[in-house]
Coordinates of C-alpha atoms in Angstrom, one line a residue:
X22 CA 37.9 63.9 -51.6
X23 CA 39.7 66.8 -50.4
X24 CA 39.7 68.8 -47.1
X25 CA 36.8 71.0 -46.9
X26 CA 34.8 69.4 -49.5
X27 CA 31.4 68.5 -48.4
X28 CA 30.7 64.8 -48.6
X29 CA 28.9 63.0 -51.9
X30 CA 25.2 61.7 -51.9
X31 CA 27.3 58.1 -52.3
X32 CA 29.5 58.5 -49.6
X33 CA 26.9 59.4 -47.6
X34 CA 24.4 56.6 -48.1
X35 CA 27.9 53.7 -47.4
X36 CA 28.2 55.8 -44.4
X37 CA 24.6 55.4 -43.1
X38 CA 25.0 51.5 -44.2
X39 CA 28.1 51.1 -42.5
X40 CA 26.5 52.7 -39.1
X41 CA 23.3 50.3 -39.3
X42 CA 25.5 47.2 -39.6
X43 CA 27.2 48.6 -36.7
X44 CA 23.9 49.4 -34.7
X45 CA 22.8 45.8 -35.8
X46 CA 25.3 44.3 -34.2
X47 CA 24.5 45.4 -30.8
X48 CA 20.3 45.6 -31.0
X49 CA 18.1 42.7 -31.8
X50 CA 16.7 43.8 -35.1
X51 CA 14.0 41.7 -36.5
X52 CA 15.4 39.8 -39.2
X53 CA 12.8 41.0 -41.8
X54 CA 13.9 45.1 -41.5
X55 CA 17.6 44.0 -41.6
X56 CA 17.3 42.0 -45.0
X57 CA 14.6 45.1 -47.0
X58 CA 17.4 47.7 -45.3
X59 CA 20.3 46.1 -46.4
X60 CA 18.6 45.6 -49.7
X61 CA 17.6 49.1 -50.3
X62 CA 21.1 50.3 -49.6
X63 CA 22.6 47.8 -51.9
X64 CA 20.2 49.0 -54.5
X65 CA 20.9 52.8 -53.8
X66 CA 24.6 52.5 -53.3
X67 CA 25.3 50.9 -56.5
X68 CA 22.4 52.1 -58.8
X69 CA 20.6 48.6 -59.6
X70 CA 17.3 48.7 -61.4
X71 CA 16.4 45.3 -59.1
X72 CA 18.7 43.4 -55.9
X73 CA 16.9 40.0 -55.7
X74 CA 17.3 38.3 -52.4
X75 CA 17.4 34.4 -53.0
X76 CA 17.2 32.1 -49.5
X77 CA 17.2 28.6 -49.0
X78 CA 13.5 27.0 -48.2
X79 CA 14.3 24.3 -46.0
X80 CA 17.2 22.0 -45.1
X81 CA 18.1 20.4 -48.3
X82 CA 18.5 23.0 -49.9
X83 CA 17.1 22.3 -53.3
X84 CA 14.8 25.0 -53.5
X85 CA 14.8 29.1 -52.9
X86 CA 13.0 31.7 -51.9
X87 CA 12.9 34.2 -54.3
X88 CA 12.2 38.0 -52.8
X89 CA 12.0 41.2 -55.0
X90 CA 12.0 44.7 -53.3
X91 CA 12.2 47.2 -56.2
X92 CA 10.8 50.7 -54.8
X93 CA 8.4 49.0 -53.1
X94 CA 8.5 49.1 -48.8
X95 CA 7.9 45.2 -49.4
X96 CA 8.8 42.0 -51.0
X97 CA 7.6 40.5 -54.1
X98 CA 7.9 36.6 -53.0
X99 CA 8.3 33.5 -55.6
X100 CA 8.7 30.4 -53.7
X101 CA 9.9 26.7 -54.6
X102 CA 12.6 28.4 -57.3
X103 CA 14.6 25.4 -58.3
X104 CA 18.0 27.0 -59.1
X105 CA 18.7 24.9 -62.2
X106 CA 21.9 26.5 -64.1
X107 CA 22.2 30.5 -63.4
X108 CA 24.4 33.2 -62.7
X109 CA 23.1 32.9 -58.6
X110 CA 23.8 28.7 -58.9
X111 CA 27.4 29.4 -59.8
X112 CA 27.9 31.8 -57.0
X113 CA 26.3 30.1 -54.5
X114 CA 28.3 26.2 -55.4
X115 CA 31.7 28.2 -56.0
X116 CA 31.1 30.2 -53.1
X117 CA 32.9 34.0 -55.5
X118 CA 31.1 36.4 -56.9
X119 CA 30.2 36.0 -60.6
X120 CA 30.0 39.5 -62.1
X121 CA 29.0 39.5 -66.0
X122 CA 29.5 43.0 -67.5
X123 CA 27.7 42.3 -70.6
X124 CA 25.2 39.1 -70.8
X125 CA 25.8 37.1 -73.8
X126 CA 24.2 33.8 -75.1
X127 CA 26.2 31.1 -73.8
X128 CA 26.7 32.1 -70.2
X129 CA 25.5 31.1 -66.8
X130 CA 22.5 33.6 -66.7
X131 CA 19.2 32.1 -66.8
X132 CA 16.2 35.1 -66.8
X133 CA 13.4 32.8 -65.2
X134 CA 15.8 32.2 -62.4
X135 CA 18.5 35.3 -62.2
X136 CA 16.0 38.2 -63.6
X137 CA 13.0 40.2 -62.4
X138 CA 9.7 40.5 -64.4
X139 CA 9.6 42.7 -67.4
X140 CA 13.3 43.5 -66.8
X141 CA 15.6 43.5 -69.5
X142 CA 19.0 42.6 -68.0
X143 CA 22.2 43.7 -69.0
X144 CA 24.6 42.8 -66.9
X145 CA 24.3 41.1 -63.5
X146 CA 26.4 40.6 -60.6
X147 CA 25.6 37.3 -58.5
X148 CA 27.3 37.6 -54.8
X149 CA 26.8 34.5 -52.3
X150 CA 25.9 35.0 -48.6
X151 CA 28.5 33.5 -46.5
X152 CA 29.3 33.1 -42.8
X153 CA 32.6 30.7 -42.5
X154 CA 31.9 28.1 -44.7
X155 CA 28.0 28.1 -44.4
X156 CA 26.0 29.4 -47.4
X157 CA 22.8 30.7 -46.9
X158 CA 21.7 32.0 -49.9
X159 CA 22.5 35.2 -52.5
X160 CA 22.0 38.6 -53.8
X161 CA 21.7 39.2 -58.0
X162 CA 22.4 42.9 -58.2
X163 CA 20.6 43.3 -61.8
X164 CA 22.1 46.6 -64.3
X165 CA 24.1 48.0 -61.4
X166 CA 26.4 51.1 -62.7
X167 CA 30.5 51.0 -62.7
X168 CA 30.8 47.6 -64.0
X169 CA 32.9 45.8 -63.2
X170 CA 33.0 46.1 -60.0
X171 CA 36.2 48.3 -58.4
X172 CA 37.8 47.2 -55.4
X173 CA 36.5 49.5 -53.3
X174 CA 32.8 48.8 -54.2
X175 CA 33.3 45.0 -54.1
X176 CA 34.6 45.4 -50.5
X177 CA 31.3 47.9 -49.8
X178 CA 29.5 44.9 -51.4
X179 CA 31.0 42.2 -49.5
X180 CA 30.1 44.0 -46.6
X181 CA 26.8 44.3 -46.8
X182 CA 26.1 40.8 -48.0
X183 CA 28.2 39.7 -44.8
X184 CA 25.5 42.1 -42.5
X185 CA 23.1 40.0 -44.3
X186 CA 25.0 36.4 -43.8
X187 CA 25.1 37.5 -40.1
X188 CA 22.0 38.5 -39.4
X189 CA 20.7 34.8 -41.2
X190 CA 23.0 33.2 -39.1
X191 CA 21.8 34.5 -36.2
X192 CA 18.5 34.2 -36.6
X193 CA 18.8 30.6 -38.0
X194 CA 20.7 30.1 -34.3
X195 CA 17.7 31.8 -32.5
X196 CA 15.0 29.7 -34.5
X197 CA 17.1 27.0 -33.2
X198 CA 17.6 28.5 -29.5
X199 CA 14.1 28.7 -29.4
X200 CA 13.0 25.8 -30.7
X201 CA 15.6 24.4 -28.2
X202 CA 13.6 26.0 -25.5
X203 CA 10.5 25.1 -26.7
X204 CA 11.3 21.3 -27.0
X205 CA 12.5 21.8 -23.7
X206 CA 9.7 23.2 -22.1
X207 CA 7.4 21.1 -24.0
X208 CA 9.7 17.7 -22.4
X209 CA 9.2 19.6 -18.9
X210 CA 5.7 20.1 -19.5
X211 CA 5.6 16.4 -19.9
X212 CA 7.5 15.3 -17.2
X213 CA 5.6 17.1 -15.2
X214 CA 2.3 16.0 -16.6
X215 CA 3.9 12.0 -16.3
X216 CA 4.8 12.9 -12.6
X217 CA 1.4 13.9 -12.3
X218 CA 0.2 11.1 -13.6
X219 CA 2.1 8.7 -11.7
X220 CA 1.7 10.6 -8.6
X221 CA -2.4 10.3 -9.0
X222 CA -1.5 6.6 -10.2
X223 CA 0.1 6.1 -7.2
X224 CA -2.1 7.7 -4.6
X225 CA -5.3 6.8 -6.0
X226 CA -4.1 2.4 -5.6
X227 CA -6.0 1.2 -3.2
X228 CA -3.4 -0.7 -1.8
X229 CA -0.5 0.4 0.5
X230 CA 3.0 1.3 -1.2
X231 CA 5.8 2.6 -0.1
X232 CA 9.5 2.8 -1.1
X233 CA 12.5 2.5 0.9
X234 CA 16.4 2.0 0.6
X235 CA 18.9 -0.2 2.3
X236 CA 18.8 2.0 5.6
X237 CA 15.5 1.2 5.6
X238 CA 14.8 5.6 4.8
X239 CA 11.3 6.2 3.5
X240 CA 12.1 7.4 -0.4
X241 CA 8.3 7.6 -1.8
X242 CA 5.3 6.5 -0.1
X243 CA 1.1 6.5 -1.4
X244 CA -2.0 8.2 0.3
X245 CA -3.3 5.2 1.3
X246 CA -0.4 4.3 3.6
X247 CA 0.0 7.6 4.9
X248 CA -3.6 8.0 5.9
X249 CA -3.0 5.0 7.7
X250 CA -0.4 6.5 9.9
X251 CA -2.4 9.8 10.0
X252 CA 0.0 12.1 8.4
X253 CA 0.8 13.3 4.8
X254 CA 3.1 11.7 2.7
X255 CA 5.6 14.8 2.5
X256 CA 6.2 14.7 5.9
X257 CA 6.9 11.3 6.5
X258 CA 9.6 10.9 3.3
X259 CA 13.0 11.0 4.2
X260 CA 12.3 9.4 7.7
X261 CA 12.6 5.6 8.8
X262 CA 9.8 3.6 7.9
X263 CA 10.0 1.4 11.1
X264 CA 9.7 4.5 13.1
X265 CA 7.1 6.5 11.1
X266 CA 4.6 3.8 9.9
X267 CA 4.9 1.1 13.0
X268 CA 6.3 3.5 15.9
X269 CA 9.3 1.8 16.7
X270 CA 12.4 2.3 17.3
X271 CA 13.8 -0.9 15.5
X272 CA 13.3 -3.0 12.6
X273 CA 10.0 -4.8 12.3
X274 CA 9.3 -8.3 13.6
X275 CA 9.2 -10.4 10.1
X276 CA 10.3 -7.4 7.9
X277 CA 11.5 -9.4 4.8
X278 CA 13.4 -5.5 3.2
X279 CA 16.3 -7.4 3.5
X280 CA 16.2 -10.4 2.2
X281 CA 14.9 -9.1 -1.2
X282 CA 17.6 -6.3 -1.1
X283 CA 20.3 -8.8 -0.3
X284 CA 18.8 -11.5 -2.7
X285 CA 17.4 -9.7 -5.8
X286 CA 14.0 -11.2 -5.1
X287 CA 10.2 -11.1 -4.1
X288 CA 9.3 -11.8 -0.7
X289 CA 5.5 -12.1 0.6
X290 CA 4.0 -12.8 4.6
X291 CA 1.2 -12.9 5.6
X292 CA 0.5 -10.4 9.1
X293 CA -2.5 -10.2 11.2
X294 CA -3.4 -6.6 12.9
X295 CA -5.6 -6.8 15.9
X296 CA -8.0 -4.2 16.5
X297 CA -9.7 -3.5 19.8
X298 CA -13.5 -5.3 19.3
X299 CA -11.5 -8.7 19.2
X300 CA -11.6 -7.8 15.4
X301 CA -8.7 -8.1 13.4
X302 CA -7.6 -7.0 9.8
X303 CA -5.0 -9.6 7.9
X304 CA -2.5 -8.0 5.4
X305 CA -0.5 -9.6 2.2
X306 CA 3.2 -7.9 2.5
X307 CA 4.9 -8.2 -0.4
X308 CA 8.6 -6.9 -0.9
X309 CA 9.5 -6.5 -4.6
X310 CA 13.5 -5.3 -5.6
X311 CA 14.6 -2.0 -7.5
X312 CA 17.7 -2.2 -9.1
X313 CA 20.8 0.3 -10.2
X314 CA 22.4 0.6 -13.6
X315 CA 24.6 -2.0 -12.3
X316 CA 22.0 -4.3 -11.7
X317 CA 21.8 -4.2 -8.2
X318 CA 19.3 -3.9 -6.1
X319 CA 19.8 -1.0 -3.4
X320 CA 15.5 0.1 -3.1
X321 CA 12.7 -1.9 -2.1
X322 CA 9.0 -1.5 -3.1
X323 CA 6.7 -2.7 -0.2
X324 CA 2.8 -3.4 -0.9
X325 CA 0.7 -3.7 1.8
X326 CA -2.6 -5.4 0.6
X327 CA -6.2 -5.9 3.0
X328 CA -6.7 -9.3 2.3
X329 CA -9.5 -9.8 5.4
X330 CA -12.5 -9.5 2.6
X331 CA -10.2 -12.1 0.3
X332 CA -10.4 -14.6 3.4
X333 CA -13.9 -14.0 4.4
X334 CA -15.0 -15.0 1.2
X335 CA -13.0 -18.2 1.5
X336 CA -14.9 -19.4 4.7
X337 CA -18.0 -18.1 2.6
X338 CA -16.7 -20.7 0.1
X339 CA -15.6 -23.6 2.6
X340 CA -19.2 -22.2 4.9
X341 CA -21.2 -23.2 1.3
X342 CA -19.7 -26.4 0.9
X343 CA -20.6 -27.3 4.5
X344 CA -24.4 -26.2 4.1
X345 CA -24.5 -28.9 0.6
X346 CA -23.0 -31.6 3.2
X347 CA -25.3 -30.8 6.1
X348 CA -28.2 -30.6 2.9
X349 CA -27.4 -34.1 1.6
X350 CA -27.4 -35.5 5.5
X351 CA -30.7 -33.8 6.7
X352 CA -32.4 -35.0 3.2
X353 CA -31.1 -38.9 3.7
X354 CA -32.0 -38.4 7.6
X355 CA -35.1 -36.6 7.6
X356 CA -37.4 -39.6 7.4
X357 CA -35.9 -41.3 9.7
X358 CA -36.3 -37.9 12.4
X359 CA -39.6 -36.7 10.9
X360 CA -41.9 -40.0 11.4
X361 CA -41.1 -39.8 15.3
X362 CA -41.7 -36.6 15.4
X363 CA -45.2 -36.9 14.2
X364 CA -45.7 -39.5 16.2
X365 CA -44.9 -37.3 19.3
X366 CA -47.1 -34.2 18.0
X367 CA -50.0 -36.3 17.4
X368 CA -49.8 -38.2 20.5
X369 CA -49.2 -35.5 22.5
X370 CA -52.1 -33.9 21.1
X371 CA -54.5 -37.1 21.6
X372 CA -53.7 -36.6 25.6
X373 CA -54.7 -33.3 25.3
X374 CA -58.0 -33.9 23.8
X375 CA -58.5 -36.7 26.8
X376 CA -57.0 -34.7 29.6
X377 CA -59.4 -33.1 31.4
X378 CA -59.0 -29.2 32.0
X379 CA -58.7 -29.2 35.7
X380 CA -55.8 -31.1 35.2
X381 CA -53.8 -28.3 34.5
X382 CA -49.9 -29.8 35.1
X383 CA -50.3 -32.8 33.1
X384 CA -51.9 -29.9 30.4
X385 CA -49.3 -28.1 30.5
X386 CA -46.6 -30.2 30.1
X387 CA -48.5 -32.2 26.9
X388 CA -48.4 -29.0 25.4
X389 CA -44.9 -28.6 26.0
X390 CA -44.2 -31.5 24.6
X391 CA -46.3 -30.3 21.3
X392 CA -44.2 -27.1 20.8
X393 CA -41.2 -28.9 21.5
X394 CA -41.8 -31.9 18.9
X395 CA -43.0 -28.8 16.4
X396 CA -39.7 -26.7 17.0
X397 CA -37.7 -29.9 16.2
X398 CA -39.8 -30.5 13.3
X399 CA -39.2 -27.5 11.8
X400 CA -35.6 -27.4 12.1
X401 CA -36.0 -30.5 10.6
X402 CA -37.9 -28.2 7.8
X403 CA -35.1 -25.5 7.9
X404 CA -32.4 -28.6 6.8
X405 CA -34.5 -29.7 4.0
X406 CA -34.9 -26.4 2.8
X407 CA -31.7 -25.8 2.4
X408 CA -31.1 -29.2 0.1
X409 CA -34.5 -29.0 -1.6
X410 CA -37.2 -27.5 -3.6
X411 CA -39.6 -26.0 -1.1
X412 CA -43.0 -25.2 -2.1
X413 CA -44.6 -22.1 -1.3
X414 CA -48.2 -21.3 -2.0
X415 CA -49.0 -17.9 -2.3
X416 CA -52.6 -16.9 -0.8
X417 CA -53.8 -13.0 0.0
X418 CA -53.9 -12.9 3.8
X419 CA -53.7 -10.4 7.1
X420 CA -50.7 -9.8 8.3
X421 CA -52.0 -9.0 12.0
X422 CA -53.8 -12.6 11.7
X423 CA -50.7 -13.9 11.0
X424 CA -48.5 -12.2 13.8
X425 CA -51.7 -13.1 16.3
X426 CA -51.2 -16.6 15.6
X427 CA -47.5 -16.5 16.0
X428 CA -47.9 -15.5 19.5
X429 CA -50.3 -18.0 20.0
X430 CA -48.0 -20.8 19.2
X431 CA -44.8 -19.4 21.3
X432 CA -47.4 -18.0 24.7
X433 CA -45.7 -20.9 27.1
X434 CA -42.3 -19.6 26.3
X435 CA -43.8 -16.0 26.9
X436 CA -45.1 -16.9 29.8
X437 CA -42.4 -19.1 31.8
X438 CA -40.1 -15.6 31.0
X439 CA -42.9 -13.7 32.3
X440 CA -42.4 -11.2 29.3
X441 CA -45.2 -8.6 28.3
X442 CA -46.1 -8.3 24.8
X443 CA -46.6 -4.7 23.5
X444 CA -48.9 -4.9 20.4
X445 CA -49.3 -2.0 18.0
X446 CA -50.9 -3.7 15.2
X447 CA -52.4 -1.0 12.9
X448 CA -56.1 -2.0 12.1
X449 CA -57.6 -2.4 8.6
X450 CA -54.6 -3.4 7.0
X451 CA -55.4 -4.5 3.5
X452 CA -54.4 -7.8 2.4
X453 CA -50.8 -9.3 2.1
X454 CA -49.9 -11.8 -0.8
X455 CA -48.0 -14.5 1.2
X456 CA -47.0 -18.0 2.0
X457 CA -48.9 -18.3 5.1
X458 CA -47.1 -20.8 6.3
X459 CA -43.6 -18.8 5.6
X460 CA -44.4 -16.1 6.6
X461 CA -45.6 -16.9 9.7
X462 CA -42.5 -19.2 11.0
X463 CA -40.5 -16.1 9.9
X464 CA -42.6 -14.2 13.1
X465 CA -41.9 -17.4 15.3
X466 CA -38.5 -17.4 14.7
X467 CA -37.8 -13.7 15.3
X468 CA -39.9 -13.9 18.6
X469 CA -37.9 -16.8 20.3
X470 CA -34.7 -15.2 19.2
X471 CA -36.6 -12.0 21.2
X472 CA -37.4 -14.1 24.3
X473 CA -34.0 -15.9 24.5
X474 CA -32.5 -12.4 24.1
X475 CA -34.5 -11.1 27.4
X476 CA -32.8 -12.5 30.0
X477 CA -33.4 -9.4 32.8
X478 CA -36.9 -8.3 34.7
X479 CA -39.3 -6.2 33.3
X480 CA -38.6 -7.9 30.0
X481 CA -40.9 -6.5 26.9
X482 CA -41.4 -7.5 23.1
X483 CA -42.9 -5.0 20.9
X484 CA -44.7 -6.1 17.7
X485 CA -46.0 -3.2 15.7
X486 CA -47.0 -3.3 12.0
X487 CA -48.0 -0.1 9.4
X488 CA -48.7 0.3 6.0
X489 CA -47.1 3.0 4.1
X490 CA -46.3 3.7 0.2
X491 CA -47.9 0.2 -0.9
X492 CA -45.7 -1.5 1.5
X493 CA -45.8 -3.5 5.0
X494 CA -43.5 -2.6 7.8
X495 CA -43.4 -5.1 11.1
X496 CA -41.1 -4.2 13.8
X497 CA -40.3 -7.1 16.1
X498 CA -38.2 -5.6 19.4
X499 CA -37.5 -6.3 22.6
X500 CA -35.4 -4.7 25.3
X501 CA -33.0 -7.4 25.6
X502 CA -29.0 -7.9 26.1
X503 CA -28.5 -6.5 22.3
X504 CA -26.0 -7.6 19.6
X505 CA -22.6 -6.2 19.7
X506 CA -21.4 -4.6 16.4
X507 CA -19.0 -6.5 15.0
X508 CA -21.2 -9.6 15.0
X509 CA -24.5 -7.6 14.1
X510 CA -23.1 -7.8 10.0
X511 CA -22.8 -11.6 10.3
X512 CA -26.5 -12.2 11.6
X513 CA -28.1 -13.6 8.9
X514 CA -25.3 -16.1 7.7
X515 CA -26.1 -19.8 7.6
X516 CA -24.6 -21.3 11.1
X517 CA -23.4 -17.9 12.4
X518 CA -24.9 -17.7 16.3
X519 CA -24.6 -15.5 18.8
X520 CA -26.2 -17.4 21.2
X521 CA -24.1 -20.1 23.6
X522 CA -23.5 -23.8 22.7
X523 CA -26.3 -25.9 22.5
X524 CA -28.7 -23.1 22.2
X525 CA -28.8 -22.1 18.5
X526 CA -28.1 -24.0 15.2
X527 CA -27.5 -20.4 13.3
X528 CA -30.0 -21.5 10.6
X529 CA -32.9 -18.9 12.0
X530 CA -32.3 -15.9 10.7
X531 CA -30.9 -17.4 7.5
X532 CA -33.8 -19.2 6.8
X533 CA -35.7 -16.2 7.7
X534 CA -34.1 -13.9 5.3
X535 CA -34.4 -16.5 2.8
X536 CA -38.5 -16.7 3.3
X537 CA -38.5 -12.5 3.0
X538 CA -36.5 -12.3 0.1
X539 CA -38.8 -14.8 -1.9
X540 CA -41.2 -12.6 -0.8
X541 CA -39.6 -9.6 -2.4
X542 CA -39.3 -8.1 0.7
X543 CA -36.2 -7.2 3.3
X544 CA -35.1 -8.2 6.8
X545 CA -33.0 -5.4 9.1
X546 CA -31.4 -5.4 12.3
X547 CA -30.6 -2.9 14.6
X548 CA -29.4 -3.1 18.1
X549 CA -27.9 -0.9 20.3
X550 CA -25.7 -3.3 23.0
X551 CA -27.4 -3.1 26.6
X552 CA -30.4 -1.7 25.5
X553 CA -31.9 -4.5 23.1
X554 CA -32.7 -4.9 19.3
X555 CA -35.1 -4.7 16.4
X556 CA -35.8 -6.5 13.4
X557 CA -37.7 -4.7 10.6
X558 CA -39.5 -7.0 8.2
X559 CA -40.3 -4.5 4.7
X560 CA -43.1 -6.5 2.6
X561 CA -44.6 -5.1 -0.4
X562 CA -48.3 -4.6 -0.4
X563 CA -50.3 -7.2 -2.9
X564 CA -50.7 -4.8 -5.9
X565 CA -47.0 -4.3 -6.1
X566 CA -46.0 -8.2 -5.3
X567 CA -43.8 -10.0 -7.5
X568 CA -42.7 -13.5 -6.3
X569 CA -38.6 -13.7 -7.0
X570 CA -37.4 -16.4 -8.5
X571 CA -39.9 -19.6 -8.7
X572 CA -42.3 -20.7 -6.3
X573 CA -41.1 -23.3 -5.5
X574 CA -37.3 -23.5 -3.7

C-alpha cells in the first residue's frame, strides 16, 4: 500500500480485530461475545463459507462441542462429537496447523466431524487453540480463499485463534476462581453453621462446662455456668476462672485442673454448696484433659453436674428398703401388740359403762385411756398397711357425717388445748363413694397434726367442705406455728417428721396420702411459716369415682 492510498475493506476489518483483541485484554468480556466476534472476523477476513469452533466437553477430553456460526448472530450447537480421525484431530494431537488446499480421498478429513451440513468442502484449514502447552480446542476454517495460507495471513490467523486460546483460558481460570470461592464460602457457611451447632450444643447441656488452660484463663464456657455466676459467657472468657466463677483471688480448695493437666487424666470430687435455708446442693466435678498435636495436654474441660436429685433418690431407695424391714417386723409383731391393745379398749370401755356420770375424773381419764389404746392401735394399723393387703370397702356416704365423727373421737385433745373448732360444712352435700373407715382416719390424722401444730392462745381449726364440678373439697387449717419451705416438699414421705423426738412416727401423712389416692383423689399442703397451714383434701363426687388400683392394698 502506498502513501495516500485509502485503506482496503481487508485491511480494515484485521484492523478492527486487532483493536478488539486489544480492548479484550483490558475489559471483562463475556466469554460467549469474544468466541461469535472472533469467529465472524475469522470468517470475514479470510472468506470462509463456515469457521466451526470445536471445544472440549469436560475434563477428559474425549468429546467436543461442536459450534457453527455461519451468518447467523448465533451458534448452531452439536454436542458429544467424538473426534475419531479428522483434519481438527490431527491439529489438535500435533498441536500445527493442518492446511489441505485440495481435499482428496485418503487424507485426514472426515465430513461428519471436520464439515458443516449441506457444505461441500474443498479445502479446509484445521488451526489448534493453544495457550503454552494447554489445548483447548480448534477452529476448521472450511473453503477459505488464498490457499495456502501466506505468511502474513497465518500470523493474522494465529492471532486470532490465540485471542480465542486466551480468553478460554481465562475464563476456565474464572470458572475455577469462582468455584474456588464458592467452595469456600460454602465450607464457611458450614463452619459457621457447625459453630452454631456446637455453640447451641453447648449452651443448651444442662450441665455446667467450662474450659480452661494451664493458667487456669477461662477459654470457653456454657450458659448454664454463666447464669450461675450471673453474667454472660462473653464477658467472663478470657478471665480466671477462680476469680470469675468462685470470687477469689486464688485457686480453689480441691480444684483437681492440675492434676489432670499435669497427668493426662480424668479427675472427679464430689463438693457440697450450702445454701442459706440449711439447704444444700451437692455437685459431681469432673476434670477431663485436651491435648496438643504433640499429645499433650495444656486445656482442661471441667463439668459441673447437680447430683442433689441423684442422691435424693438414693435415700428414696435405702428410705424403701427400710419401710419392707419395718413391714416384715410390724406384720411378725402385730399380734403380739394388737391382743393387749384390745384388751385395754374394751376394758376401758367396760369402766365406762359402770362408772357412774357424776364421777367425772375417773370418766375422764377411762376415756383417755380409750383414745390412747385406739391411737396405738391404729399405728399399729398404719405398720401393717404398709406390709399388707388392706381391705377397703367402698359404701356411698356424707362426708360432713364423716368429719362430725372425726371430731367426736379427737374432742379431749381439743379440749385440754382449749382450741375452737370453726365448722363450715356446706349442707346437702350429695353422697361420697368411700371407705368409711379410710376416709375418716385420714380427718383424724390431719386434725391432731392441726392440734399439735397450735401451740399459742387463741388457737383455731377450721374444717370447711364444698362441692364443685362433681368433686369434694375439705380444707382442714389451723393457725398454728406453720411448716417452713424447704421441709413442706418432704411432708408426705414415709418417716419424714417435722415434729420433735418422740412425738411423730412420720407415717401420718403418708398413710394419709395413700388412703386419698386410692380414692382417686389428692392431698395439698400449704403453709405460710408463723401464720399456720392448710391441707386440701380433692375427692371426686360418686358419679365420677373410679377406685385406683384394687380394693384391696
Amino acid at each position: 500500500m502506498t502513501p495516500g492510498q485509502p485503506f482496503s475493506e481487508e485491511y480494515e476489518l484485521e484492523f478492527k480485530a486487532l483493536k478488539y483483541i486489544a480492548r479484550i485484554q483490558n475489559t471483562f468480556t463475556e466469554i460467549n461475545d469474544i468466541q461469535i466476534q472472533i469467529i465472524r472476523f475469522i470468517q470475514l477476513i479470510f472468506k470462509a463459507d463456515e469457521v466451526i469452533l470445536f471445544t472440549f466437553e469436560n475434563e477428559s477430553r474425549d468429546t467436543v462441542l461442536k459450534r457453527l456460526l455461519g451468518n447467523r448472530d448465533y451458534w448452531i450447537y452439536q454436542s458429544s462429537i467424538n473426534l475419531d480421525k479428522s483434519t481438527i484431530r490431527q491439529a489438535i494431537t500435533t498441536k500445527k496447523v493442518i492446511e489441505i488446499p485440495t481435499i482428496l480421498a485418503g487424507d485426514y478429513f472426515n465430513n461428519e466431524v471436520d464439515s458443516a451440513p449441506g457444505l461441500d468442502v474443498r479445502r479446509i484449514c484445521s488451526i489448534p487453540i493453544l495457550s503454552g502447552e494447554q489445548v483447548f480446542g480448534g477452529v476448521n476454517l472450511l473453503n477459505h480463499q488464498d490457499s495456502p495460507l501466506s505468511e502474513e495471513k497465518l500470523e493474522i490467523l494465529d492471532c486470532l485463534v490465540s485471542s480465542l486460546a486466551n480468553g478460554l483460558d481465562s475464563y476456565q481460570k474464572y470458572q475455577a476462581l469462582r468455584t474456588k470461592n464458592i467452595n469456600l464460602e460454602t465450607g464457611r457457611l458450614e463452619i459457621l453453621s457447625s459453630r452454631d451447632t456446637l455453640r447451641a450444643l453447648f449452651d443448651n447441656i444442662p450441665a455446667s462446662l467450662y474450659i480452661v488452660d494451664q493458667a487456669f484463663n477461662l477459654l470457653a464456657i456454657n450458659k448454664s455456668r454463666a447464669d450461675r455466676a450471673f453474667l454472660l459467657p462473653n464477658s467472663i472468657v478470657g478471665h480466671k476462672c477462680y476469680e470469675k466463677l468462685f470470687g477469689l483471688n486464688e485457686i480453689c480448695a480441691g480444684c483437681r485442673v492440675l492434676d489432670t493437666i499435669n497427668s493426662g487424666r480424668q479427675t472427679s470430687r464430689i463438693q457440697r454448696q450450702w445454701l442459706d435455708d440449711e439447704q444444700y446442693i451437692e455437685w459431681e466435678i469432673s476434670t477431663f484433659p485436651i491435648q496438643n498435636a504433640k499429645y499433650r495436654t495444656n486445656q482442661s474441660i471441667i463439668f459441673e453436674q447437680d447430683i442433689t436429685e441423684k442422691r435424693h433418690l438414693e435415700a428414696n431407695l435405702i428410705q424403701s428398703e427400710k419401710l419392707a424391714a419395718v413391714g416384715q417386723l410390724a406384720a411378725g409383731v402385730a399380734h403380739e401388740i394388737n391382743n393387749p391393745l384390745a384388751a385395754i379398749i374394751a376394758n376401758a370401755q367396760l369402766l365406762l359403762k359402770e362408772t357412774p356420770l357424776e364421777d367425772k375424773d375417773t370418766r375422764d381419764s377411762l376415756q383417755l385411756i380409750e383414745i390412747a389404746g385406739s391411737r396405738a392401735s391404729q399405728v399399729v394399723k398404719n405398720l401393717l398397711g404398709l406390709a399388707r393387703k388392706e381391705e377397703y370397702d367402698f359404701v356411698r356416704l356424707d362426708i360432713n357425717e364423716t368429719i362430725l365423727n372425726a371430731i367426736s373421737l379427737v374432742q379431749h385433745e381439743i379440749n385440754s388445748h382449749q382450741l375452737k373448732i370453726i365448722l363450715k360444712l356446706k349442707d346437702n352435700l350429695p353422697p361420697a363413694f368411700a371407705s368409711r373407715d379410710h376416709i375418716q382416719g385420714v380427718w383424724i390424722n390431719l386434725l391432731m397434726n392441726a392440734i399439735d401444730a397450735v401451740d399459742v392462745e387463741n388457737g383455731e381449726i377450721t374444717i370447711s367442705s364444698d362441692y364443685q364440678d362433681k368433686e369434694f373439697q375439705i380444707v382442714i387449717a389451723d393457725n398454728g406455728k406453720g411448716i417452713p419451705p424447704n421441709k413442706l416438699m418432704r411432708i408426705f414421705e414415709p418417716f419424714y417428721t417435722t415434729k420433735s423426738a418422740g412425738r411423730g412416727t412420720g407415717l401420718g401423712l403418708s398413710v394419709c396420702n395413700r388412703i386419698i389416692k386410692k380414692h382417686s383423689g389428692m392431698i395439698a399442703a400449704e403453709s405460710i411459716l408463723g401464720q399456720g397451714s392448710r391441707f386440701i383434701v380433692t375427692l371426686p363426687g360418686s358419679a365420677s369415682f373410679k377406685v385406683t388400683g384394687s380394693l384391696t392394698e
